[in-house]
mmCIF file of C-alpha atoms and ligand atoms in Angstrom:
data_model
loop_
_atom_site.group_PDB
_atom_site.id
_atom_site.type_symbol
_atom_site.label_atom_id
_atom_site.label_comp_id
_atom_site.label_asym_id
_atom_site.label_seq_id
_atom_site.Cartn_x
_atom_site.Cartn_y
_atom_site.Cartn_z
ATOM 1 C CA MET A 1 0.000 0.000 0.000
ATOM 2 C CA ARG A 2 1.181 3.527 -0.749
ATOM 3 C CA GLN A 3 2.156 5.589 2.317
ATOM 4 C CA ASN A 4 0.398 8.877 2.796
ATOM 5 C CA PHE A 5 3.686 10.722 3.204
ATOM 6 C CA ILE A 6 2.786 13.369 0.628
ATOM 7 C CA GLU A 7 -0.166 14.742 2.593
ATOM 8 C CA THR A 8 1.756 14.459 5.888
ATOM 9 C CA THR A 9 4.706 16.331 4.443
ATOM 10 C CA LEU A 10 2.571 19.148 3.017
ATOM 11 C CA THR A 11 0.665 19.537 6.316
ATOM 12 C CA SER A 12 3.864 19.573 8.320
ATOM 13 C CA MET A 13 5.416 22.187 5.973
ATOM 14 C CA LYS A 14 2.378 24.412 6.514
ATOM 15 C CA GLN A 15 2.621 24.048 10.311
ATOM 16 C CA LYS A 16 6.331 24.893 10.326
ATOM 17 C CA GLY A 17 6.000 27.958 8.087
ATOM 18 C CA LEU A 18 7.938 26.198 5.301
ATOM 19 C CA TYR A 19 5.128 26.041 2.752
ATOM 20 C CA ASN A 20 5.507 28.200 -0.363
ATOM 21 C CA ASN A 21 2.499 30.269 -1.356
ATOM 22 C CA ILE A 22 3.586 31.051 -4.890
ATOM 23 C CA LYS A 23 2.341 34.363 -6.249
ATOM 24 C CA THR A 24 1.418 35.029 -9.880
ATOM 25 C CA VAL A 25 2.761 38.200 -11.472
ATOM 26 C CA ASP A 26 0.724 39.914 -14.155
ATOM 27 C CA SER A 27 3.138 42.596 -15.316
ATOM 28 C CA GLU A 28 6.700 43.092 -16.482
ATOM 29 C CA GLN A 29 9.508 42.760 -13.971
ATOM 30 C CA GLY A 30 10.419 46.251 -12.798
ATOM 31 C CA ALA A 31 10.372 48.461 -9.688
ATOM 32 C CA TYR A 32 6.704 47.545 -9.292
ATOM 33 C CA LEU A 33 4.766 44.353 -9.980
ATOM 34 C CA ASN A 34 1.116 43.733 -10.643
ATOM 35 C CA ILE A 35 -0.272 40.893 -8.517
ATOM 36 C CA ASN A 36 -3.995 40.109 -8.360
ATOM 37 C CA GLY A 37 -4.775 43.491 -9.939
ATOM 38 C CA LYS A 38 -2.776 45.441 -7.321
ATOM 39 C CA LYS A 39 0.543 47.265 -7.633
ATOM 40 C CA TYR A 40 3.395 46.183 -5.343
ATOM 41 C CA LEU A 41 6.851 47.620 -4.788
ATOM 42 C CA ASN A 42 9.223 44.903 -5.971
ATOM 43 C CA LEU A 43 12.060 44.259 -3.526
ATOM 44 C CA CYS A 44 12.763 40.668 -4.424
ATOM 45 C CA SER A 45 13.674 40.107 -8.095
ATOM 46 C CA ASN A 46 17.159 39.379 -9.437
ATOM 47 C CA ASN A 47 16.618 41.946 -12.187
ATOM 48 C CA TYR A 48 19.762 43.778 -11.048
ATOM 49 C CA VAL A 49 20.209 46.240 -13.903
ATOM 50 C CA GLY A 50 16.676 46.204 -15.272
ATOM 51 C CA LEU A 51 17.310 44.113 -18.384
ATOM 52 C CA ALA A 52 14.335 41.754 -17.866
ATOM 53 C CA SER A 53 11.981 44.284 -19.445
ATOM 54 C CA ASP A 54 14.428 46.424 -21.425
ATOM 55 C CA PRO A 55 12.889 47.514 -24.768
ATOM 56 C CA ARG A 56 16.139 46.676 -26.602
ATOM 57 C CA LEU A 57 15.918 43.046 -25.476
ATOM 58 C CA LYS A 58 12.259 42.858 -26.468
ATOM 59 C CA LYS A 59 13.020 44.274 -29.906
ATOM 60 C CA ALA A 60 15.895 41.833 -30.457
ATOM 61 C CA ALA A 61 13.665 38.898 -29.462
ATOM 62 C CA ILE A 62 10.842 39.975 -31.795
ATOM 63 C CA ARG A 63 13.207 40.535 -34.719
ATOM 64 C CA ALA A 64 14.773 37.111 -34.208
ATOM 65 C CA ILE A 65 11.383 35.388 -33.986
ATOM 66 C CA GLU A 66 10.410 36.957 -37.303
ATOM 67 C CA LYS A 67 13.597 35.660 -38.904
ATOM 68 C CA TYR A 68 14.060 32.254 -37.239
ATOM 69 C CA GLY A 69 10.785 31.338 -35.518
ATOM 70 C CA VAL A 70 10.515 30.541 -31.849
ATOM 71 C CA GLY A 71 11.923 27.098 -31.087
ATOM 72 C CA THR A 72 14.945 25.173 -32.293
ATOM 73 C CA ALA A 73 13.216 21.778 -32.380
ATOM 74 C CA SER A 74 16.409 19.919 -31.583
ATOM 75 C CA VAL A 75 19.278 19.533 -29.175
ATOM 76 C CA ARG A 76 22.357 21.610 -29.983
ATOM 77 C CA SER A 77 24.431 18.593 -31.032
ATOM 78 C CA LEU A 78 21.929 17.448 -33.665
ATOM 79 C CA ILE A 79 20.405 20.337 -35.616
ATOM 80 C CA GLY A 80 19.384 22.807 -32.866
ATOM 81 C CA THR A 81 22.435 25.077 -33.047
ATOM 82 C CA ASN A 82 21.381 28.388 -34.571
ATOM 83 C CA SER A 83 23.894 31.069 -35.600
ATOM 84 C CA LEU A 84 22.512 33.114 -32.676
ATOM 85 C CA HIS A 85 23.785 30.520 -30.184
ATOM 86 C CA ILE A 86 27.289 30.809 -31.619
ATOM 87 C CA GLU A 87 27.120 34.615 -31.616
ATOM 88 C CA LEU A 88 26.028 34.592 -27.967
ATOM 89 C CA GLU A 89 28.759 32.142 -26.953
ATOM 90 C CA GLU A 90 31.404 34.268 -28.663
ATOM 91 C CA LYS A 91 30.107 37.475 -27.099
ATOM 92 C CA LEU A 92 29.919 35.945 -23.622
ATOM 93 C CA ALA A 93 33.479 34.590 -23.933
ATOM 94 C CA ARG A 94 34.709 38.032 -24.951
ATOM 95 C CA PHE A 95 32.722 39.736 -22.172
ATOM 96 C CA LYS A 96 34.121 37.346 -19.558
ATOM 97 C CA LYS A 97 37.630 37.576 -21.103
ATOM 98 C CA ALA A 98 37.696 33.796 -21.491
ATOM 99 C CA GLU A 99 38.874 31.631 -24.404
ATOM 100 C CA GLY A 100 35.596 29.801 -24.821
ATOM 101 C CA CYS A 101 32.004 29.528 -23.711
ATOM 102 C CA LEU A 102 29.358 26.819 -23.745
ATOM 103 C CA LEU A 103 25.728 27.863 -23.553
ATOM 104 C CA LEU A 104 23.181 25.760 -21.658
ATOM 105 C CA THR A 105 19.524 26.271 -20.835
ATOM 106 C CA GLY A 106 19.971 27.185 -17.165
ATOM 107 C CA GLY A 107 22.492 28.000 -14.463
ATOM 108 C CA TYR A 108 21.373 24.951 -12.512
ATOM 109 C CA LEU A 109 22.139 22.778 -15.533
ATOM 110 C CA ALA A 110 25.436 24.568 -16.125
ATOM 111 C CA ASN A 111 26.584 23.655 -12.598
ATOM 112 C CA MET A 112 25.435 20.081 -13.175
ATOM 113 C CA ALA A 113 27.355 19.907 -16.441
ATOM 114 C CA ALA A 114 30.495 21.598 -15.112
ATOM 115 C CA ILE A 115 30.808 19.200 -12.160
ATOM 116 C CA GLN A 116 29.339 15.902 -13.329
ATOM 117 C CA THR A 117 31.352 15.887 -16.568
ATOM 118 C CA LEU A 118 34.640 16.493 -14.763
ATOM 119 C CA ILE A 119 34.300 14.493 -11.564
ATOM 120 C CA GLY A 120 33.844 10.751 -11.096
ATOM 121 C CA LYS A 121 33.265 8.501 -8.106
ATOM 122 C CA GLU A 122 36.919 8.267 -7.038
ATOM 123 C CA ASP A 123 37.755 11.959 -7.551
ATOM 124 C CA ILE A 124 37.771 14.714 -4.941
ATOM 125 C CA VAL A 125 35.483 17.689 -4.457
ATOM 126 C CA ILE A 126 36.277 20.485 -2.025
ATOM 127 C CA SER A 127 33.211 22.631 -1.438
ATOM 128 C CA ASP A 128 32.136 25.623 0.695
ATOM 129 C CA GLU A 129 29.451 24.592 3.196
ATOM 130 C CA LEU A 130 27.090 27.315 1.946
ATOM 131 C CA ASN A 131 27.359 26.571 -1.769
ATOM 132 C CA HIS A 132 24.184 26.810 -3.836
ATOM 133 C CA ALA A 133 21.828 23.819 -4.024
ATOM 134 C CA SER A 134 22.700 23.263 -7.688
ATOM 135 C CA ILE A 135 26.354 22.688 -6.756
ATOM 136 C CA ILE A 136 25.371 20.304 -3.968
ATOM 137 C CA ASP A 137 23.065 18.416 -6.334
ATOM 138 C CA ALA A 138 25.751 18.314 -9.033
ATOM 139 C CA VAL A 139 28.264 16.769 -6.627
ATOM 140 C CA ARG A 140 25.656 14.190 -5.610
ATOM 141 C CA LEU A 141 25.004 13.415 -9.271
ATOM 142 C CA SER A 142 28.706 12.905 -9.933
ATOM 143 C CA GLY A 143 28.642 10.070 -7.363
ATOM 144 C CA CYS A 144 31.858 11.473 -5.856
ATOM 145 C CA LYS A 145 32.762 9.599 -2.674
ATOM 146 C CA ASN A 146 35.497 11.928 -1.489
ATOM 147 C CA LYS A 147 33.881 15.182 -0.439
ATOM 148 C CA PHE A 148 35.643 17.750 1.707
ATOM 149 C CA ILE A 149 33.367 20.502 2.982
ATOM 150 C CA TYR A 150 35.064 23.555 4.479
ATOM 151 C CA LYS A 151 33.484 26.117 6.785
ATOM 152 C CA HIS A 152 31.930 29.001 4.935
ATOM 153 C CA ALA A 153 34.578 31.136 3.176
ATOM 154 C CA ASP A 154 37.168 29.764 5.606
ATOM 155 C CA VAL A 155 40.370 28.991 3.698
ATOM 156 C CA LYS A 156 42.129 28.074 6.955
ATOM 157 C CA ASP A 157 39.600 25.280 7.449
ATOM 158 C CA LEU A 158 40.192 24.163 3.862
ATOM 159 C CA ARG A 159 43.969 24.143 4.407
ATOM 160 C CA ARG A 160 43.527 22.103 7.594
ATOM 161 C CA GLN A 161 42.056 19.322 5.431
ATOM 162 C CA ILE A 162 44.798 19.319 2.776
ATOM 163 C CA PRO A 163 46.908 16.449 4.274
ATOM 164 C CA GLU A 164 43.806 14.226 4.202
ATOM 165 C CA ILE A 165 42.974 15.348 0.651
ATOM 166 C CA LEU A 166 46.479 14.617 -0.630
ATOM 167 C CA LYS A 167 46.302 11.010 0.588
ATOM 168 C CA PHE A 168 44.255 10.400 -2.551
ATOM 169 C CA LYS A 169 46.830 9.971 -5.280
ATOM 170 C CA LYS A 170 46.469 10.844 -8.961
ATOM 171 C CA ARG A 171 42.865 11.912 -8.737
ATOM 172 C CA THR A 172 41.150 14.954 -10.205
ATOM 173 C CA ILE A 173 40.577 17.541 -7.477
ATOM 174 C CA LEU A 174 37.925 20.247 -7.837
ATOM 175 C CA ILE A 175 37.539 23.228 -5.521
ATOM 176 C CA VAL A 176 34.100 24.718 -6.047
ATOM 177 C CA THR A 177 32.523 27.846 -4.610
ATOM 178 C CA ASP A 178 29.726 30.311 -5.174
ATOM 179 C CA GLY A 179 31.218 33.684 -6.148
ATOM 180 C CA VAL A 180 28.557 35.726 -4.403
ATOM 181 C CA PHE A 181 26.691 33.686 -1.793
ATOM 182 C CA SER A 182 23.098 33.990 -2.848
ATOM 183 C CA MET A 183 21.457 34.049 0.578
ATOM 184 C CA ASP A 184 23.968 36.282 2.394
ATOM 185 C CA GLY A 185 25.478 38.406 -0.389
ATOM 186 C CA ASP A 186 29.073 37.928 0.768
ATOM 187 C CA LEU A 187 31.995 37.065 -1.536
ATOM 188 C CA ALA A 188 34.095 33.923 -1.828
ATOM 189 C CA PRO A 189 37.766 34.374 -0.844
ATOM 190 C CA LEU A 190 38.704 33.789 -4.466
ATOM 191 C CA PRO A 191 42.339 35.051 -4.440
ATOM 192 C CA ASP A 192 43.176 32.634 -1.602
ATOM 193 C CA LEU A 193 41.334 29.780 -3.305
ATOM 194 C CA VAL A 194 43.417 30.411 -6.445
ATOM 195 C CA LYS A 195 46.569 29.961 -4.320
ATOM 196 C CA VAL A 196 45.312 26.726 -2.725
ATOM 197 C CA ALA A 197 44.227 25.310 -6.096
ATOM 198 C CA LYS A 198 47.698 25.969 -7.513
ATOM 199 C CA GLU A 199 49.416 24.391 -4.501
ATOM 200 C CA ILE A 200 47.454 21.140 -4.627
ATOM 201 C CA GLY A 201 46.961 20.916 -8.407
ATOM 202 C CA ALA A 202 43.190 21.328 -8.250
ATOM 203 C CA TYR A 203 40.729 22.741 -10.722
ATOM 204 C CA LEU A 204 39.012 25.846 -9.358
ATOM 205 C CA MET A 205 35.400 26.521 -10.274
ATOM 206 C CA VAL A 206 33.274 29.523 -9.361
ATOM 207 C CA ASP A 207 29.517 29.866 -9.752
ATOM 208 C CA ASP A 208 29.157 33.546 -10.605
ATOM 209 C CA ALA A 209 25.346 33.632 -10.765
ATOM 210 C CA HIS A 210 24.990 36.750 -8.599
ATOM 211 C CA GLY A 211 28.277 38.354 -9.665
ATOM 212 C CA GLU A 212 27.591 38.720 -13.354
ATOM 213 C CA GLY A 213 26.180 42.086 -14.298
ATOM 214 C CA VAL A 214 26.946 43.203 -10.734
ATOM 215 C CA LEU A 215 30.666 42.886 -9.902
ATOM 216 C CA GLY A 216 33.760 43.907 -11.873
ATOM 217 C CA LYS A 217 34.090 46.268 -14.827
ATOM 218 C CA ASN A 218 30.722 46.594 -16.566
ATOM 219 C CA GLY A 219 29.500 43.600 -14.563
ATOM 220 C CA ARG A 220 32.061 41.098 -15.855
ATOM 221 C CA GLY A 221 31.796 39.216 -12.578
ATOM 222 C CA ILE A 222 33.838 38.144 -9.590
ATOM 223 C CA VAL A 223 36.927 37.042 -11.517
ATOM 224 C CA ASP A 224 37.205 40.527 -12.998
ATOM 225 C CA HIS A 225 36.458 42.082 -9.572
ATOM 226 C CA PHE A 226 39.525 40.328 -8.119
ATOM 227 C CA HIS A 227 41.630 40.690 -11.336
ATOM 228 C CA LEU A 228 42.019 36.918 -11.594
ATOM 229 C CA HIS A 229 41.525 36.400 -15.322
ATOM 230 C CA GLY A 230 43.147 33.157 -16.461
ATOM 231 C CA LYS A 231 43.521 31.904 -12.878
ATOM 232 C CA VAL A 232 40.078 30.381 -12.323
ATOM 233 C CA ASP A 233 39.624 27.281 -14.470
ATOM 234 C CA ILE A 234 35.847 27.111 -14.696
ATOM 235 C CA GLU A 235 33.342 29.960 -14.457
ATOM 236 C CA VAL A 236 29.675 29.078 -14.417
ATOM 237 C CA GLY A 237 27.093 31.737 -15.047
ATOM 238 C CA THR A 238 23.373 32.184 -15.217
ATOM 239 C CA LEU A 239 21.577 34.303 -17.783
ATOM 240 C CA SER A 240 18.457 34.544 -15.625
ATOM 241 C CA LYS A 241 19.526 37.237 -13.179
ATOM 242 C CA ALA A 242 21.360 40.421 -14.260
ATOM 243 C CA PHE A 243 21.262 39.315 -17.917
ATOM 244 C CA GLY A 244 17.481 39.410 -17.595
ATOM 245 C CA VAL A 245 16.421 36.303 -19.554
ATOM 246 C CA MET A 246 17.241 32.652 -18.849
ATOM 247 C CA GLY A 247 19.973 30.159 -19.595
ATOM 248 C CA GLY A 248 23.364 29.280 -18.229
ATOM 249 C CA PHE A 249 26.938 29.028 -19.461
ATOM 250 C CA ILE A 250 30.390 27.731 -18.708
ATOM 251 C CA THR A 251 33.500 29.706 -19.625
ATOM 252 C CA GLY A 252 37.084 28.525 -19.507
ATOM 253 C CA ASN A 253 39.945 27.635 -21.812
ATOM 254 C CA LYS A 254 39.165 26.355 -25.309
ATOM 255 C CA GLU A 255 40.020 22.734 -24.603
ATOM 256 C CA LEU A 256 37.928 22.573 -21.438
ATOM 257 C CA VAL A 257 34.916 24.148 -23.147
ATOM 258 C CA GLU A 258 35.274 21.723 -26.063
ATOM 259 C CA TYR A 259 35.421 18.816 -23.562
ATOM 260 C CA TYR A 260 32.121 19.988 -22.081
ATOM 261 C CA ARG A 261 30.621 20.488 -25.559
ATOM 262 C CA GLN A 262 31.459 16.893 -26.463
ATOM 263 C CA LYS A 263 30.691 15.200 -23.140
ATOM 264 C CA ALA A 264 28.225 17.118 -20.942
ATOM 265 C CA ARG A 265 24.923 15.239 -20.713
ATOM 266 C CA GLN A 266 23.160 18.493 -19.765
ATOM 267 C CA PHE A 267 24.235 19.846 -23.171
ATOM 268 C CA LEU A 268 23.773 16.702 -25.258
ATOM 269 C CA PHE A 269 20.399 15.532 -23.996
ATOM 270 C CA THR A 270 18.264 18.663 -23.785
ATOM 271 C CA ASN A 271 16.908 21.108 -26.320
ATOM 272 C CA ALA A 272 18.756 24.286 -27.304
ATOM 273 C CA LEU A 273 17.882 27.653 -25.761
ATOM 274 C CA SER A 274 14.947 29.237 -27.619
ATOM 275 C CA ILE A 275 15.432 31.826 -30.376
ATOM 276 C CA PRO A 276 13.908 34.839 -28.557
ATOM 277 C CA ASP A 277 15.860 34.058 -25.375
ATOM 278 C CA THR A 278 19.125 33.809 -27.294
ATOM 279 C CA ALA A 279 18.559 36.980 -29.316
ATOM 280 C CA ALA A 280 17.550 38.964 -26.223
ATOM 281 C CA LEU A 281 20.694 37.747 -24.466
ATOM 282 C CA ILE A 282 22.922 38.946 -27.310
ATOM 283 C CA ALA A 283 21.367 42.386 -26.821
ATOM 284 C CA ALA A 284 21.892 42.100 -23.047
ATOM 285 C CA VAL A 285 25.612 41.363 -23.403
ATOM 286 C CA ASP A 286 25.991 44.257 -25.881
ATOM 287 C CA ILE A 287 24.263 46.632 -23.456
ATOM 288 C CA LEU A 288 26.377 45.573 -20.468
ATOM 289 C CA ALA A 289 29.611 45.766 -22.471
ATOM 290 C CA LYS A 290 28.794 49.271 -23.739
ATOM 291 C CA SER A 291 27.630 51.122 -20.647
ATOM 292 C CA ASP A 292 27.855 50.894 -16.861
ATOM 293 C CA ARG A 293 25.220 53.571 -16.206
ATOM 294 C CA GLU A 294 22.636 51.137 -14.802
ATOM 295 C CA LEU A 295 25.311 49.271 -12.860
ATOM 296 C CA LYS A 296 26.269 52.523 -11.081
ATOM 297 C CA ARG A 297 22.628 53.125 -10.273
ATOM 298 C CA LEU A 298 22.349 49.604 -8.838
ATOM 299 C CA TRP A 299 25.283 50.223 -6.495
ATOM 300 C CA ASP A 300 23.987 53.691 -5.490
ATOM 301 C CA ASN A 301 20.637 52.153 -4.611
ATOM 302 C CA THR A 302 22.334 49.318 -2.746
ATOM 303 C CA LYS A 303 24.331 51.707 -0.592
ATOM 304 C CA TYR A 304 21.277 53.851 0.106
ATOM 305 C CA LEU A 305 19.073 50.896 1.132
ATOM 306 C CA LYS A 306 21.723 49.375 3.382
ATOM 307 C CA ASP A 307 22.631 52.674 5.070
ATOM 308 C CA GLU A 308 18.989 53.479 5.832
ATOM 309 C CA LEU A 309 18.260 49.984 7.221
ATOM 310 C CA GLN A 310 21.337 50.106 9.422
ATOM 311 C CA LYS A 311 20.297 53.504 10.764
ATOM 312 C CA LEU A 312 17.086 51.785 11.874
ATOM 313 C CA ASP A 313 19.109 49.085 13.676
ATOM 314 C CA PHE A 314 18.207 46.190 11.401
ATOM 315 C CA ASP A 315 20.658 43.300 11.248
ATOM 316 C CA ILE A 316 21.548 43.084 7.548
ATOM 317 C CA GLY A 317 24.257 40.460 7.874
ATOM 318 C CA LYS A 318 27.612 40.790 6.113
ATOM 319 C CA SER A 319 26.621 41.290 2.513
ATOM 320 C CA GLU A 320 29.107 42.961 0.147
ATOM 321 C CA THR A 321 26.689 43.075 -2.770
ATOM 322 C CA PRO A 322 23.135 44.270 -3.555
ATOM 323 C CA ILE A 323 21.712 41.114 -1.907
ATOM 324 C CA THR A 324 20.463 42.535 1.399
ATOM 325 C CA PRO A 325 19.359 39.958 3.964
ATOM 326 C CA LEU A 326 17.136 41.315 6.731
ATOM 327 C CA MET A 327 17.942 38.770 9.408
ATOM 328 C CA ILE A 328 14.992 37.475 11.444
ATOM 329 C CA GLY A 329 15.709 33.909 12.619
ATOM 330 C CA ASP A 330 12.334 32.317 13.211
ATOM 331 C CA GLU A 331 10.668 30.900 10.069
ATOM 332 C CA ASN A 332 7.112 31.868 11.030
ATOM 333 C CA THR A 333 8.106 35.456 11.900
ATOM 334 C CA ALA A 334 9.881 35.790 8.550
ATOM 335 C CA LYS A 335 6.806 34.514 6.789
ATOM 336 C CA GLN A 336 4.510 36.834 8.739
ATOM 337 C CA TYR A 337 6.833 39.797 8.058
ATOM 338 C CA SER A 338 6.596 39.146 4.356
ATOM 339 C CA MET A 339 2.800 38.760 4.521
ATOM 340 C CA GLU A 340 2.371 42.019 6.460
ATOM 341 C CA LEU A 341 4.589 43.846 3.980
ATOM 342 C CA PHE A 342 2.520 42.413 1.167
ATOM 343 C CA LYS A 343 -0.621 43.882 2.765
ATOM 344 C CA GLU A 344 1.219 47.222 2.760
ATOM 345 C CA GLY A 345 1.992 46.889 -0.969
ATOM 346 C CA VAL A 346 5.600 45.645 -0.734
ATOM 347 C CA MET A 347 6.886 42.369 -2.160
ATOM 348 C CA ALA A 348 9.818 40.995 -0.152
ATOM 349 C CA THR A 349 10.083 37.219 -0.115
ATOM 350 C CA PRO A 350 10.993 35.278 3.021
ATOM 351 C CA ILE A 351 14.016 33.008 2.680
ATOM 352 C CA LYS A 352 13.841 30.010 4.938
ATOM 353 C CA PHE A 353 14.823 26.358 5.307
ATOM 354 C CA PRO A 354 15.865 24.503 3.132
ATOM 355 C CA MET A 355 17.321 27.536 1.317
ATOM 356 C CA VAL A 356 19.114 28.555 4.552
ATOM 357 C CA PRO A 357 19.708 26.583 7.770
ATOM 358 C CA LEU A 358 16.786 26.302 10.214
ATOM 359 C CA GLY A 359 16.573 29.245 12.601
ATOM 360 C CA THR A 360 18.252 31.689 10.196
ATOM 361 C CA ALA A 361 15.187 32.804 8.225
ATOM 362 C CA ARG A 362 15.293 36.245 6.696
ATOM 363 C CA LEU A 363 13.783 38.556 4.154
ATOM 364 C CA ARG A 364 16.066 38.916 1.162
ATOM 365 C CA LEU A 365 15.789 42.452 -0.157
ATOM 366 C CA MET A 366 16.962 43.050 -3.692
ATOM 367 C CA PRO A 367 17.481 46.646 -4.775
ATOM 368 C CA SER A 368 17.864 47.162 -8.508
ATOM 369 C CA ALA A 369 18.704 49.875 -10.992
ATOM 370 C CA THR A 370 14.983 50.206 -11.729
ATOM 371 C CA HIS A 371 14.247 51.728 -8.301
ATOM 372 C CA THR A 372 14.200 55.451 -7.607
ATOM 373 C CA LYS A 373 15.152 56.813 -4.169
ATOM 374 C CA LYS A 374 11.452 57.500 -3.670
ATOM 375 C CA ASP A 375 10.656 53.809 -4.286
ATOM 376 C CA LEU A 376 13.298 52.769 -1.770
ATOM 377 C CA ASP A 377 12.049 55.299 0.800
ATOM 378 C CA LEU A 378 8.570 53.853 0.488
ATOM 379 C CA GLY A 379 9.922 50.335 1.039
ATOM 380 C CA ILE A 380 12.081 51.379 4.010
ATOM 381 C CA LYS A 381 9.125 53.109 5.686
ATOM 382 C CA LYS A 382 6.974 49.981 5.413
ATOM 383 C CA ILE A 383 9.826 47.694 6.510
ATOM 384 C CA GLU A 384 10.319 49.881 9.594
ATOM 385 C CA LYS A 385 6.602 49.856 10.422
ATOM 386 C CA ILE A 386 6.285 46.053 10.256
ATOM 387 C CA GLY A 387 9.682 45.534 11.930
ATOM 388 C CA LYS A 388 8.462 47.482 14.956
ATOM 389 C CA LYS A 389 5.117 45.684 14.972
ATOM 390 C CA LEU A 390 6.800 42.248 14.969
ATOM 391 C CA LYS A 391 9.513 43.424 17.397
ATOM 392 C CA VAL A 392 12.305 42.644 14.926
ATOM 393 C CA ILE A 393 13.697 46.090 15.810
HETATM 394 C C1 PLP B 1 24.256 30.777 -6.898
HETATM 395 C C2 PLP B 1 23.295 30.261 -7.917
HETATM 396 N N1 PLP B 1 23.713 29.330 -8.797
HETATM 397 C C3 PLP B 1 22.897 28.824 -9.730
HETATM 398 C C4 PLP B 1 21.596 29.247 -9.833
HETATM 399 C C5 PLP B 1 20.697 28.625 -10.876
HETATM 400 O O1 PLP B 1 20.569 29.462 -11.965
HETATM 401 P P1 PLP B 1 19.338 29.306 -12.980
HETATM 402 O O2 PLP B 1 18.185 30.026 -12.355
HETATM 403 O O3 PLP B 1 19.806 29.956 -14.225
HETATM 404 O O4 PLP B 1 19.072 27.851 -13.156
HETATM 405 C C6 PLP B 1 21.117 30.215 -8.970
HETATM 406 C C7 PLP B 1 19.721 30.695 -9.084
HETATM 407 O O5 PLP B 1 18.893 30.510 -8.267
HETATM 408 C C8 PLP B 1 21.976 30.741 -7.976
HETATM 409 O O6 PLP B 1 21.561 31.665 -7.114
#
């Protein structure tokens, strides 16, 4: 007989404040969202520099649809590779100052491909304890038996484990880290990881999902931010956040990218990215490469939001990027905070287990270049009001 674990699980999630009430948006992504016919200040999207609804991306997508249609009707390795895919790969490689780039249909898949294709059962993975779920899942998928997890961003803890790691002879070693940690907004200690990787002959991989379009010159990402071009073997990116569309990619040296192109199951066994997505992304890369005006606005807004919240005595963690966690702790309080803000016309999603450890729930506030100071002031006023009501401050 089938166990009724599904109903039990859903009920228990509801009781613990872990159940997701998913909202439906009926507008473009921008400073405001339309939900159930009402306008809400948007403090939760990853639309860092406003590209998700940029008219230039829309135009590029429409033009491409008229020329090539919508879908590619095949995987890339059969007949699904359109000239737009190649153009995007070349532009992304140039933007990231890498030799080559492989495009995939999501950042999650790109992490899967980057890790599973390189690492086998007997190899070694060294991973930050707070790495994104897609990295954790990718390591699981690789079947790797030799995992070394170091304390968050703690290179000393990694070094402490080196003697144990080096007992494994002649095995591929991969050090993998988020660039920007997506729940806290802090940065990986990439320069020190480069040194460790060199010392122990490891590959170094960074998932730059929240760094692209945000860090470095014109948003080239964390490797550019730390001036480490050529020193990080594998960069994984998403095209769903600052780039404003969807998709993922891997950049690295030509040989490595070709290895992934020939071997990665997440490339070989899934359809190519759609025509409008690809065309819009070409426009997105062109826009980022040409101007940093929106990027400056993003950072201005970030500083303003953080300064004002700190003046009000909120705990905003140790973020170094626009990701602004408003630390709460209890899952139900975080959920209630978000619901009360919603009633006040502000969208700020609660982040809770399993996205972060139990007892560390928070609201994750995401300023973007689309906000004006007036928008942010409105949000701050409402956040203060509910914070006082729930005794968070
Ligand atoms: C750090 C990190 N890596 C990977 C991903 C997955 O990217 P995508 O949404 O393109 O699948 C995300 C997005 O949630 C992320 O935050």
